[in-house]
CSV table of C-alpha atoms in Angstrom, one decimal:
chain,number,residue,atom,x,y,z
A,1,MET,CA,0.0,0.0,0.0
A,2,LEU,CA,2.8,2.4,0.9
A,3,ASP,CA,4.3,1.7,-2.5
A,4,LYS,CA,1.1,2.5,-4.3
A,5,LEU,CA,0.7,5.7,-2.2
A,6,LEU,CA,4.3,6.6,-3.1
A,7,ARG,CA,3.7,6.2,-6.8
A,8,SER,CA,0.6,8.3,-6.4
A,9,ALA,CA,2.5,11.2,-4.9
A,10,THR,CA,5.9,10.9,-6.5
A,11,ALA,CA,7.1,14.4,-5.5
A,12,ALA,CA,6.5,13.6,-1.8
A,13,ARG,CA,9.4,11.3,-1.5
A,14,SER,CA,11.3,13.2,1.1
A,15,GLN,CA,12.0,11.2,4.3
A,16,GLN,CA,10.2,13.8,6.4
A,17,VAL,CA,6.9,13.4,4.5
A,18,TRP,CA,7.1,9.6,4.8
A,19,ASP,CA,8.0,9.4,8.5
A,20,GLU,CA,4.5,9.5,9.9
A,21,PRO,CA,2.8,6.9,7.7
A,22,SER,CA,5.9,4.7,7.6
A,23,LEU,CA,6.1,4.6,11.4
A,24,LEU,CA,2.4,4.0,11.7
A,25,MET,CA,2.6,1.0,9.3
A,26,MET,CA,5.6,-0.5,10.9
A,27,ASP,CA,4.1,-0.1,14.4
A,28,SER,CA,0.9,-1.8,13.1
A,29,ILE,CA,2.8,-4.8,11.7
A,30,TRP,CA,4.7,-5.3,15.0
A,31,ARG,CA,1.5,-5.1,17.0
A,32,ALA,CA,-0.4,-7.4,14.6
A,33,THR,CA,2.3,-10.0,15.0
A,34,GLN,CA,2.1,-9.8,18.8
A,35,TYR,CA,-1.6,-10.3,18.8
A,36,LEU,CA,-1.7,-13.0,16.2
A,37,SER,CA,0.8,-15.0,18.1
A,38,GLY,CA,-1.4,-14.7,21.2
A,39,SER,CA,-4.3,-16.1,19.3
A,40,THR,CA,-3.2,-19.7,19.3
A,41,SER,CA,-6.0,-22.2,19.7
A,42,ASN,CA,-5.4,-23.1,23.3
A,43,ARG,CA,-5.1,-19.6,24.6
A,44,ILE,CA,-8.1,-17.8,23.1
A,45,PRO,CA,-10.9,-17.1,25.6
A,46,TYR,CA,-13.5,-18.1,23.1
A,47,GLU,CA,-16.5,-17.3,25.3
A,48,ILE,CA,-15.7,-13.6,26.0
A,49,VAL,CA,-14.6,-13.2,22.3
A,50,TYR,CA,-17.9,-14.7,21.2
A,51,ALA,CA,-19.9,-12.3,23.4
A,52,LEU,CA,-17.9,-9.3,22.2
A,53,LYS,CA,-18.4,-10.2,18.5
A,54,HIS,CA,-22.1,-10.2,19.1
A,55,ALA,CA,-21.9,-6.8,20.8
A,56,LEU,CA,-20.0,-5.5,17.7
A,57,ALA,CA,-22.6,-6.9,15.4
A,58,ASP,CA,-25.3,-5.0,17.4
A,59,TRP,CA,-23.6,-1.9,16.3
A,60,GLY,CA,-23.4,-2.9,12.6
A,61,LEU,CA,-19.8,-4.0,12.8
A,62,THR,CA,-19.9,-7.5,11.4
A,63,ASP,CA,-16.6,-7.4,9.5
A,64,CYS,CA,-14.4,-7.7,12.6
A,65,ILE,CA,-11.8,-10.3,13.4
A,66,ILE,CA,-10.8,-10.3,17.0
A,67,THR,CA,-7.3,-11.3,18.0
A,68,THR,CA,-6.1,-11.5,21.5
A,69,SER,CA,-3.0,-11.1,23.6
A,70,LEU,CA,-2.5,-12.0,27.2
A,71,VAL,CA,-0.5,-9.5,29.2
A,72,LYS,CA,1.2,-9.9,32.5
A,73,SER,CA,-0.2,-6.8,34.0
A,74,SER,CA,-3.6,-5.5,35.1
A,75,ASP,CA,-4.3,-3.7,31.8
A,76,PHE,CA,-7.2,-4.2,29.5
A,77,LEU,CA,-6.6,-2.9,26.0
A,78,CYS,CA,-8.4,-2.8,22.6
A,79,GLU,CA,-6.8,-1.4,19.5
A,80,ARG,CA,-7.7,-1.1,15.9
A,81,ILE,CA,-5.1,-2.2,13.4
A,82,SER,CA,-6.3,-0.5,10.2
A,83,GLN,CA,-6.5,3.3,10.2
A,84,THR,CA,-6.3,3.8,6.5
A,85,PRO,CA,-9.3,5.8,5.2
A,86,LYS,CA,-11.5,3.5,3.1
A,87,LYS,CA,-11.5,6.1,0.3
A,88,ILE,CA,-7.7,6.1,0.1
A,89,SER,CA,-7.7,2.2,0.0
A,90,GLU,CA,-10.3,2.3,-2.8
A,91,LEU,CA,-8.3,4.9,-4.8
A,92,LEU,CA,-5.2,2.7,-4.4
A,93,ASP,CA,-7.1,-0.4,-5.3
A,94,THR,CA,-6.1,-1.9,-2.0
A,95,SER,CA,-9.2,-2.9,0.0
A,96,PHE,CA,-9.6,-5.1,3.1
A,97,ASP,CA,-12.6,-7.3,3.7
A,98,HIS,CA,-12.1,-7.5,7.4
A,99,ASP,CA,-11.1,-5.2,10.2
A,100,LEU,CA,-8.6,-6.5,12.8
A,101,VAL,CA,-9.5,-5.8,16.4
A,102,GLN,CA,-6.8,-6.4,19.0
A,103,ILE,CA,-7.8,-7.1,22.6
A,104,ALA,CA,-5.4,-7.7,25.5
A,105,PHE,CA,-6.2,-8.6,29.0
A,106,PRO,CA,-4.4,-10.0,32.1
A,107,GLU,CA,-3.2,-13.6,31.6
A,108,ILE,CA,-4.4,-14.6,35.0
A,109,PHE,CA,-7.9,-13.9,33.9
A,110,GLN,CA,-7.6,-16.2,30.8
A,111,HIS,CA,-10.3,-18.5,32.2
A,112,SER,CA,-12.1,-16.0,34.4
A,113,PRO,CA,-14.7,-14.5,32.1
A,114,ILE,CA,-16.5,-12.5,34.8
A,115,PHE,CA,-13.3,-10.7,35.5
A,116,CYS,CA,-12.9,-9.8,31.8
A,117,THR,CA,-15.9,-7.6,31.5
A,118,PRO,CA,-13.8,-4.4,31.3
A,119,LEU,CA,-13.2,-5.6,27.7
A,120,TYR,CA,-16.7,-4.4,26.9
A,121,HIS,CA,-15.6,-0.9,27.8
A,122,GLU,CA,-12.5,-1.3,25.6
A,123,ILE,CA,-14.6,-2.6,22.7
A,124,GLY,CA,-16.6,0.6,23.1
A,125,HIS,CA,-13.4,2.5,22.1
A,126,TYR,CA,-13.2,0.5,18.9
A,127,VAL,CA,-16.9,1.1,18.2
A,128,GLU,CA,-16.2,4.8,18.5
A,129,GLU,CA,-13.2,4.6,16.2
A,130,ARG,CA,-15.4,3.1,13.6
A,131,ARG,CA,-18.5,5.2,14.0
A,132,LEU,CA,-17.1,8.5,15.3
A,133,SER,CA,-20.5,9.4,16.9
A,134,ILE,CA,-18.9,10.9,19.9
A,135,LYS,CA,-16.2,12.8,18.0
A,136,ALA,CA,-19.1,14.3,15.9
A,137,ILE,CA,-20.9,15.7,18.9
A,138,ALA,CA,-17.6,16.8,20.5
A,139,THR,CA,-17.1,18.8,17.2
A,140,GLN,CA,-20.6,20.2,16.8
A,141,ARG,CA,-21.8,20.6,20.4
A,142,ALA,CA,-18.7,21.5,22.4
A,143,ASP,CA,-20.4,24.5,24.0
A,144,ASP,CA,-23.4,22.5,25.1
A,145,LEU,CA,-21.2,19.9,26.5
A,146,MET,CA,-19.4,22.4,28.7
A,147,GLU,CA,-22.7,22.9,30.5
A,148,ILE,CA,-23.7,19.3,31.1
A,149,LEU,CA,-20.5,17.2,31.4
A,150,PRO,CA,-20.3,15.6,34.8
A,151,ASP,CA,-16.9,17.0,35.7
A,152,ARG,CA,-17.5,20.4,34.2
A,153,GLY,CA,-15.7,22.2,37.0
A,154,TYR,CA,-12.6,20.6,35.6
A,155,PHE,CA,-12.9,22.4,32.2
A,156,SER,CA,-11.6,25.9,32.7
A,157,HIS,CA,-12.6,28.4,30.2
A,158,SER,CA,-9.1,29.8,30.4
A,159,LEU,CA,-7.7,26.6,28.9
A,160,GLU,CA,-6.6,27.0,25.3
A,161,THR,CA,-9.5,25.9,23.1
A,162,PRO,CA,-7.9,23.0,21.3
A,163,LYS,CA,-6.6,21.7,24.6
A,164,ARG,CA,-10.1,22.0,26.1
A,165,ARG,CA,-11.6,20.3,23.2
A,166,LYS,CA,-9.2,17.4,23.6
A,167,ILE,CA,-10.0,17.0,27.3
A,168,ILE,CA,-13.7,17.2,26.7
A,169,PHE,CA,-13.5,14.5,24.1
A,170,ASN,CA,-11.4,12.3,26.4
A,171,HIS,CA,-14.0,12.5,29.1
A,172,LEU,CA,-16.9,12.1,26.7
A,173,ILE,CA,-15.4,8.9,25.2
A,174,GLU,CA,-14.7,7.4,28.6
A,175,HIS,CA,-18.3,8.0,29.6
A,176,PHE,CA,-19.5,6.6,26.3
A,177,CYS,CA,-17.5,3.4,26.8
A,178,ASP,CA,-18.7,3.1,30.3
A,179,LEU,CA,-22.3,3.2,29.1
A,180,PHE,CA,-21.5,0.9,26.2
A,181,SER,CA,-20.2,-1.6,28.7
A,182,ALA,CA,-23.2,-1.0,31.1
A,183,SER,CA,-25.6,-1.6,28.2
A,184,TYR,CA,-24.3,-5.2,28.1
A,185,VAL,CA,-23.1,-6.1,31.6
A,186,GLY,CA,-25.0,-3.6,33.8
A,187,GLU,CA,-23.4,-3.0,37.2
A,188,CYS,CA,-20.2,-4.9,36.3
A,189,ALA,CA,-19.2,-1.7,34.4
A,190,SER,CA,-19.2,0.4,37.6
A,191,PHE,CA,-18.0,-2.4,39.9
A,192,TYR,CA,-14.7,-2.8,38.1
A,193,ILE,CA,-14.1,1.0,37.8
A,194,GLN,CA,-14.5,1.2,41.6
A,195,GLU,CA,-12.3,-1.8,42.2
A,196,LEU,CA,-9.5,-0.8,39.9
A,197,SER,CA,-9.4,3.0,40.0
A,198,PHE,CA,-10.8,3.6,43.5
A,199,TYR,CA,-11.8,7.2,44.0
A,200,GLN,CA,-9.7,8.9,41.3
A,201,GLU,CA,-10.3,12.6,40.7
A,202,ALA,CA,-10.8,13.9,37.2
A,203,THR,CA,-7.7,14.1,35.0
A,204,GLU,CA,-7.0,15.2,31.5
A,205,SER,CA,-7.6,11.7,30.2
A,206,HIS,CA,-10.3,10.4,32.4
A,207,PRO,CA,-13.4,11.6,34.3
A,208,SER,CA,-13.5,11.2,38.1
A,209,THR,CA,-14.5,7.8,39.3
A,210,ALA,CA,-17.5,9.2,41.2
A,211,SER,CA,-18.9,10.8,38.0
A,212,ARG,CA,-18.3,7.6,36.0
A,213,VAL,CA,-20.1,5.5,38.6
A,214,ARG,CA,-23.0,8.0,38.9
A,215,THR,CA,-23.4,8.2,35.1
A,216,ILE,CA,-23.5,4.4,34.8
A,217,GLU,CA,-26.0,4.1,37.6
A,218,ASN,CA,-28.3,6.7,36.0
A,219,PHE,CA,-28.1,4.8,32.7
A,220,VAL,CA,-28.7,1.4,34.2
A,221,ASN,CA,-31.5,2.6,36.4
A,222,ASP,CA,-33.2,4.8,33.8
A,223,VAL,CA,-32.7,7.9,36.0
A,224,SER,CA,-33.3,11.2,34.1
A,225,ASP,CA,-29.9,12.6,33.1
A,226,PRO,CA,-29.4,15.1,30.3
A,227,PHE,CA,-25.8,13.9,29.8
A,228,VAL,CA,-26.9,10.3,29.4
A,229,ASP,CA,-29.6,11.5,27.0
A,230,LEU,CA,-27.1,13.3,24.9
A,231,LEU,CA,-24.9,10.2,24.6
A,232,LYS,CA,-27.9,8.2,23.6
A,233,GLU,CA,-28.9,10.8,21.0
A,234,ALA,CA,-25.4,10.6,19.5
A,235,THR,CA,-25.9,6.9,18.8
A,236,LYS,CA,-29.1,7.3,16.9
A,237,GLY,CA,-29.1,4.7,14.1
A,238,GLU,CA,-30.5,5.1,10.6
A,239,THR,CA,-34.0,3.9,11.8
A,240,GLY,CA,-34.0,6.6,14.5
A,241,GLU,CA,-33.5,4.0,17.2
A,242,PHE,CA,-30.8,4.6,19.9
A,243,LEU,CA,-28.1,2.0,19.6
A,244,LEU,CA,-27.0,2.8,23.1
A,245,LYS,CA,-29.7,1.0,25.1
A,246,ARG,CA,-30.0,-1.8,27.6
A,247,ARG,CA,-29.1,-5.0,25.8
A,248,PHE,CA,-28.9,-7.6,28.6
A,249,GLN,CA,-31.2,-9.6,30.7
A,250,MET,CA,-30.2,-11.0,34.1
A,251,PRO,CA,-30.8,-14.7,34.2
A,252,ASP,CA,-31.6,-16.5,37.4
A,253,ILE,CA,-28.6,-18.6,37.7
A,254,GLU,CA,-28.6,-19.4,41.4
A,255,ASP,CA,-30.3,-22.8,41.3
A,256,SER,CA,-28.1,-24.0,38.6
A,257,PHE,CA,-24.8,-22.7,39.9
A,258,SER,CA,-25.6,-23.7,43.5
A,259,ASP,CA,-25.7,-27.3,42.2
A,260,VAL,CA,-22.6,-26.7,40.2
A,261,ARG,CA,-24.4,-27.0,36.9
A,262,PRO,CA,-24.1,-24.6,34.0
A,263,PHE,CA,-27.1,-22.4,33.3
A,264,LYS,CA,-29.0,-22.9,30.1
A,265,ILE,CA,-28.8,-19.6,28.3
A,266,SER,CA,-31.7,-18.9,26.0
A,267,SER,CA,-30.9,-15.6,24.3
A,268,GLU,CA,-28.0,-13.2,23.5
A,269,ALA,CA,-29.4,-10.9,26.1
A,270,GLU,CA,-29.0,-13.6,28.7
A,271,MET,CA,-25.5,-14.4,27.4
A,272,HIS,CA,-24.4,-10.8,28.2
A,273,GLY,CA,-26.5,-10.8,31.4
A,274,ILE,CA,-24.9,-13.9,32.9
A,275,PHE,CA,-21.8,-11.8,33.7
A,276,PRO,CA,-23.5,-9.4,36.1
A,277,ALA,CA,-25.6,-12.3,37.4
A,278,ALA,CA,-22.5,-14.4,38.1
A,279,LEU,CA,-20.7,-11.5,39.7
A,280,GLY,CA,-23.7,-10.8,41.9
A,281,LEU,CA,-23.9,-14.5,43.0
A,282,LEU,CA,-20.1,-14.5,43.8
A,283,LYS,CA,-20.4,-11.3,45.9
A,284,LYS,CA,-23.5,-12.6,47.6
A,285,SER,CA,-21.7,-15.9,48.5
A,286,ILE,CA,-18.7,-14.1,49.8
A,287,LEU,CA,-20.7,-11.7,51.9
A,288,SER,CA,-23.0,-14.4,53.2
A,289,ASP,CA,-20.1,-15.5,55.4
A,290,GLY,CA,-20.4,-19.3,55.2
A,291,ASN,CA,-24.1,-19.4,54.5
A,292,THR,CA,-23.2,-19.7,50.9
A,293,SER,CA,-25.5,-19.9,47.8
A,294,ILE,CA,-23.0,-22.3,46.3
A,295,ARG,CA,-24.1,-25.2,48.5
A,296,ALA,CA,-22.2,-27.9,46.8
A,297,VAL,CA,-18.8,-26.2,47.3
A,298,PRO,CA,-18.1,-25.6,50.9
A,299,ASP,CA,-14.6,-24.4,50.3
A,300,ALA,CA,-14.9,-20.6,49.9
A,301,ASP,CA,-11.5,-20.4,48.2
A,302,ARG,CA,-12.9,-22.2,45.2
A,303,TRP,CA,-16.1,-20.1,44.7
A,304,SER,CA,-14.4,-17.7,42.3
A,305,THR,CA,-13.1,-20.5,40.2
A,306,VAL,CA,-16.4,-22.4,40.3
A,307,VAL,CA,-18.5,-19.4,39.3
A,308,ASN,CA,-16.1,-18.4,36.5
A,309,ASP,CA,-16.0,-22.0,35.2
A,310,LEU,CA,-19.8,-22.3,35.3
A,311,THR,CA,-20.1,-19.0,33.5
A,312,GLU,CA,-17.6,-20.1,30.8
A,313,LYS,CA,-19.4,-23.4,30.4
A,314,SER,CA,-22.9,-21.8,30.2
A,315,ILE,CA,-21.7,-19.5,27.4
A,316,ARG,CA,-19.9,-22.4,25.6
A,317,ASN,CA,-23.1,-24.5,25.7
A,318,PHE,CA,-25.0,-21.5,24.2
A,319,MET,CA,-22.3,-21.2,21.5
A,320,ILE,CA,-22.6,-24.8,20.6
A,321,GLU,CA,-26.4,-24.7,20.5
A,322,GLN,CA,-26.3,-21.5,18.3
A,323,ALA,CA,-23.8,-23.1,15.9
A,324,TRP,CA,-26.0,-26.2,15.7
A,325,HIS,CA,-29.1,-24.3,14.9
A,326,GLY,CA,-27.2,-22.1,12.5
A,327,HIS,CA,-26.0,-25.2,10.7
A,328,MET,CA,-29.5,-26.6,10.6
A,329,ASP,CA,-30.9,-23.3,9.3
A,330,LYS,CA,-28.5,-23.4,6.4
A,331,THR,CA,-29.4,-27.0,5.3
B,1,MET,CA,-6.8,2.3,24.7
B,2,SER,CA,-6.9,1.4,28.3
B,3,LEU,CA,-9.8,1.6,30.8
B,4,PHE,CA,-7.9,3.5,33.4
B,5,ALA,CA,-4.6,4.6,32.0
B,6,ASN,CA,-3.3,6.7,29.2
B,7,THR,CA,-2.2,5.0,26.0
B,8,SER,CA,1.1,5.7,24.4
B,9,ARG,CA,-0.5,5.2,21.0
B,10,GLN,CA,-0.4,8.1,18.6
B,11,GLN,CA,-3.6,9.4,17.0
B,12,SER,CA,-3.0,8.2,13.5
B,13,SER,CA,-6.2,8.0,11.6
B,14,LEU,CA,-5.4,11.3,9.7
B,15,ALA,CA,-1.8,10.2,9.0
B,16,PHE,CA,-2.5,9.2,5.4
B,17,PHE,CA,-4.7,12.2,4.7
B,18,ARG,CA,-2.0,14.5,6.1
B,19,LEU,CA,0.5,12.9,3.7
B,20,LEU,CA,-1.7,13.9,0.8
B,21,VAL,CA,-2.1,17.4,2.1
B,22,ARG,CA,1.6,17.7,2.5
B,23,ALA,CA,2.0,16.6,-1.1
B,24,VAL,CA,-0.2,19.5,-2.2
B,25,GLU,CA,1.7,21.9,0.1
B,26,THR,CA,5.0,21.0,-1.4
B,27,LYS,CA,3.6,22.1,-4.8
B,28,ASN,CA,3.3,18.5,-6.0
B,29,ASP,CA,1.2,18.5,-9.1
B,30,THR,CA,1.6,14.8,-9.7
B,31,LEU,CA,-1.2,13.7,-7.3
B,32,THR,CA,-3.7,11.9,-9.4
B,33,PRO,CA,-6.9,13.9,-10.2
B,34,GLU,CA,-8.8,11.4,-8.1
B,35,MET,CA,-6.5,12.0,-5.1
B,36,ARG,CA,-6.7,15.8,-5.5
B,37,THR,CA,-10.5,15.5,-5.6
B,38,TYR,CA,-10.5,13.4,-2.5
B,39,VAL,CA,-8.3,15.8,-0.6
B,40,PHE,CA,-10.5,18.7,-1.7
B,41,ARG,CA,-13.8,16.9,-0.8
B,42,THR,CA,-12.5,15.8,2.6
B,43,ALA,CA,-11.5,19.3,3.5
B,44,LEU,CA,-14.7,20.8,2.2
B,45,ASP,CA,-16.8,18.3,4.1
B,46,ALA,CA,-14.8,18.9,7.3
B,47,ALA,CA,-15.4,22.6,7.1
B,48,LYS,CA,-19.1,22.2,6.3
B,49,PHE,CA,-19.4,19.7,9.2
B,50,VAL,CA,-18.0,22.3,11.6
B,51,GLN,CA,-20.6,24.8,10.2
B,52,HIS,CA,-23.4,22.3,10.7
B,53,GLN,CA,-24.1,22.3,7.0
B,54,THR,CA,-23.8,18.5,6.7
B,55,THR,CA,-24.4,15.6,9.0
B,56,HIS,CA,-22.3,12.8,10.5
B,57,SER,CA,-23.8,10.1,8.3
B,58,CYS,CA,-23.1,12.0,5.0
B,59,ILE,CA,-19.4,12.3,5.2
B,60,GLN,CA,-16.2,10.2,5.3
B,61,PRO,CA,-14.9,9.4,8.8
B,62,GLU,CA,-11.6,11.2,8.1
B,63,ALA,CA,-13.6,14.4,7.4
B,64,ILE,CA,-15.0,14.2,10.9
B,65,GLU,CA,-11.5,13.6,12.3
B,66,MET,CA,-10.3,16.6,10.5
B,67,ALA,CA,-13.3,18.7,11.5
B,68,PHE,CA,-12.7,17.9,15.2
B,69,GLU,CA,-9.0,19.0,14.9
B,70,ILE,CA,-9.5,22.2,13.0
B,71,ALA,CA,-12.8,23.3,14.5
B,72,ASP,CA,-11.3,26.2,16.3
B,73,GLU,CA,-9.6,27.7,13.2
B,74,ARG,CA,-12.6,29.9,12.3
B,75,ASP,CA,-11.0,31.7,9.3
B,76,LEU,CA,-9.7,28.5,7.9
B,77,ILE,CA,-13.1,26.9,8.2
B,78,VAL,CA,-14.7,29.8,6.3
B,79,ASP,CA,-12.1,29.7,3.5
B,80,LEU,CA,-12.3,25.9,3.1
B,81,SER,CA,-16.1,26.1,2.9
B,82,LYS,CA,-16.0,28.6,0.1
B,83,MET,CA,-14.0,26.2,-2.2
B,84,ASP,CA,-15.7,25.2,-5.4
B,85,SER,CA,-13.1,23.0,-7.1
B,86,PRO,CA,-10.1,20.8,-6.3
B,87,GLN,CA,-7.8,23.4,-7.8
B,88,GLU,CA,-8.8,25.8,-5.0
B,89,PHE,CA,-7.2,23.5,-2.5
B,90,ASP,CA,-3.8,25.0,-3.3
B,91,PRO,CA,-0.4,24.9,-1.5
B,92,VAL,CA,-1.3,28.0,0.5
B,93,ILE,CA,-4.5,26.5,2.0
B,94,ALA,CA,-2.8,23.1,2.4
B,95,ARG,CA,-0.2,24.9,4.5
B,96,ARG,CA,-2.9,26.4,6.6
B,97,VAL,CA,-4.6,23.1,7.1
B,98,LEU,CA,-1.4,21.5,8.2
B,99,ASN,CA,-0.8,24.4,10.6
B,100,GLY,CA,-4.2,23.9,12.1
B,101,LEU,CA,-3.7,20.1,12.5
B,102,ASP,CA,-0.2,20.7,14.0
B,103,LYS,CA,-1.6,23.3,16.4
B,104,PHE,CA,-4.2,20.8,17.6
B,105,ALA,CA,-1.6,18.0,17.9
B,106,ALA,CA,0.6,20.2,20.0
B,107,ALA,CA,-2.2,21.3,22.4
């Protein structure tokens, strides 16, 4: 592609002109290699990847290939490999059928799907990179946003305007990704923010923990909030429907999990909803101080493993059932 | 991007577009007519988007990226929105676009 671009702009061969795209492309290749090598068959967390692919499809993104990388830190990451404008690809006769999505998460959570729900937030960043709905309102409604952003006290009018615009967008996008996550996994979205970032004040890159949690709770509980309404409005689809909406249903897993049996998931909404349901059951078991809901497993040290395993198996059974029906539908 | 931390990743979605603008700015007249039209159209759409004359769904993503980054350059927006043909996206205006993008990047 670089070669074709070079031929298209022959006078722009100076090293300075080529630095930026060349570095971008080299960086992309290195990172693609890292994530592809992490996607070996015995290391892919198929269940969470399956759930994320369905979430992407809800937003019209059905051309995605998700690759994974396991990291030895507490970071959850999601990056997009291709940043080449589609029009430039077309003009250079170099088009791609699929878009590579790279997710990374802590290796110790490889088989702990309920601890991997921060990936929903990260996938939200990818959705925004593809749709640019939030960047669009940050461009056209910057003044309105100054009035309703949760941490508006942080945005000084004395800040240079481009700087202020950048910070406003940083906050907007984090709130959007929080709500994207909450639309699939409900209170898991706020639980992990509180667990991992405690009570952080607003910074240039992130809103305060308190405002993030409050915004998520307003969204999940349908509490009137002009800021949440604005984010919903930004995601209005072609049919006029808001794409940002509750997309999960909490299944009643307690009877099944108490007997150490997977739950029979009957819909995509339940598949996403099993994450907050499982987290809720785990918290309840721990807080019940021995009077556990997981009756068949008296050893409290194993509850986390058991609940994660059962969640994983419940989703895997749903995947197999869906694949079976999908095959039957095609025949 | 990370849930809780800054990323070291550079904003790069405009990198290829900037390359083409730089080619115009260096008085390169060997850009194909299609490429010139593409650069002109993207810049025009970006300016019109800032002025609320077009909507999100009607323009290329890179035009939204560009609009976001040059939205505070009011004079530039006005001049871009007045362009009628690819020839009007000349080296002078290309330089101004690059200055606007650089100013945003440095903020």
